[in-house]
Amino acid sequence: MGDRPFLGILIARLIPVIPFTLLNYAAGLSSVRFLPFLGATVIGMLPGTASYVAVGAYGIQPHSWEFALALLVLLVVGLLTRKIERSKSD
């Protein structure tokens, strides 16, 4: 999380494979303040949550534009987080 904890939490929340409990403990053990943690958590959870809800709601209509949009958002969030992770490791 380093010197920019808000951004670190935000990126971690966008990555779907990082367990919430693990990230919560890591943030609690670090120097992350509550309000940046809360803000990054709320913002970071919105795209994935909205997409999962839309996929569930429109899953019975797989040819609808809403379903396609939800899948597209999930794909974009996944690709963006992968790109961010790769750029951080370089």
Coordinates of C-alpha atoms in Angstrom, one line a residue:
M1 CA 0.0 0.0 0.0
G2 CA 3.0 2.2 0.5
D3 CA 2.7 5.9 0.4
R4 CA -0.6 6.0 -1.4
P5 CA -3.0 3.8 0.7
F6 CA -6.2 4.9 -1.0
L7 CA -4.9 3.9 -4.4
G8 CA -3.6 0.6 -3.0
I9 CA -6.9 -0.3 -1.4
L10 CA -8.8 0.8 -4.5
I11 CA -6.7 -1.4 -6.9
A12 CA -6.9 -4.4 -4.5
R13 CA -10.7 -4.1 -4.3
L14 CA -10.9 -4.1 -8.1
I15 CA -9.0 -7.4 -8.3
P16 CA -11.6 -10.1 -7.9
V17 CA -9.3 -12.9 -6.5
I18 CA -8.1 -11.0 -3.4
P19 CA -10.2 -12.1 -0.5
F20 CA -11.8 -9.2 1.4
T21 CA -10.8 -10.6 4.8
L22 CA -7.2 -10.8 3.9
L23 CA -7.2 -7.2 2.6
N24 CA -9.1 -6.0 5.7
Y25 CA -6.5 -7.6 8.0
A26 CA -3.6 -6.2 5.9
A27 CA -5.1 -2.7 6.0
G28 CA -5.7 -3.0 9.8
L29 CA -2.1 -3.9 10.4
S30 CA -0.8 -1.1 8.3
S31 CA -1.1 2.6 8.7
V32 CA -4.2 3.0 6.5
R33 CA -6.7 5.5 8.0
F34 CA -10.4 4.6 8.2
L35 CA -11.8 7.2 5.8
P36 CA -9.4 6.4 2.9
F37 CA -10.0 2.7 3.5
L38 CA -13.8 3.2 3.4
G39 CA -13.8 5.4 0.4
A40 CA -11.5 3.2 -1.6
T41 CA -13.6 0.1 -0.6
V42 CA -16.8 1.7 -1.7
I43 CA -15.5 3.0 -5.0
G44 CA -13.6 -0.2 -5.7
M45 CA -16.6 -2.5 -5.1
L46 CA -19.1 -0.6 -7.3
P47 CA -18.1 -1.9 -10.8
G48 CA -17.9 -5.5 -9.8
T49 CA -21.0 -5.5 -7.6
A50 CA -23.1 -3.8 -10.2
S51 CA -21.9 -6.1 -12.9
Y52 CA -22.5 -9.3 -10.8
V53 CA -26.0 -8.1 -10.0
A54 CA -26.7 -7.3 -13.6
V55 CA -25.4 -10.7 -14.8
G56 CA -27.7 -12.4 -12.2
A57 CA -30.7 -10.2 -13.1
Y58 CA -30.3 -10.6 -16.9
G59 CA -28.8 -14.1 -16.9
I60 CA -32.1 -15.6 -18.1
Q61 CA -31.9 -13.2 -21.1
P62 CA -28.3 -13.8 -22.4
H63 CA -29.0 -12.0 -25.7
S64 CA -30.1 -8.7 -24.0
W65 CA -27.9 -5.6 -24.1
E66 CA -28.0 -5.4 -20.3
F67 CA -26.4 -8.8 -20.0
A68 CA -23.8 -8.0 -22.6
L69 CA -23.0 -4.7 -20.9
A70 CA -22.5 -6.4 -17.5
L71 CA -20.2 -9.0 -19.0
L72 CA -18.3 -6.2 -20.8
V73 CA -17.8 -4.3 -17.6
L74 CA -16.6 -7.4 -15.8
L75 CA -14.1 -8.1 -18.6
V76 CA -12.9 -4.5 -18.6
V77 CA -12.4 -4.4 -14.9
G78 CA -10.5 -7.7 -15.0
L79 CA -8.3 -6.5 -17.8
L80 CA -7.6 -3.1 -16.2
T81 CA -6.6 -4.7 -12.9
R82 CA -4.3 -7.1 -14.7
K83 CA -2.7 -4.2 -16.6
I84 CA -2.2 -2.2 -13.3
E85 CA -0.7 -5.2 -11.6
R86 CA 1.7 -5.7 -14.5
S87 CA 2.7 -2.1 -14.6
K88 CA 3.4 -2.1 -10.8
S89 CA 5.7 -5.1 -11.2
D90 CA 7.8 -3.5 -13.9

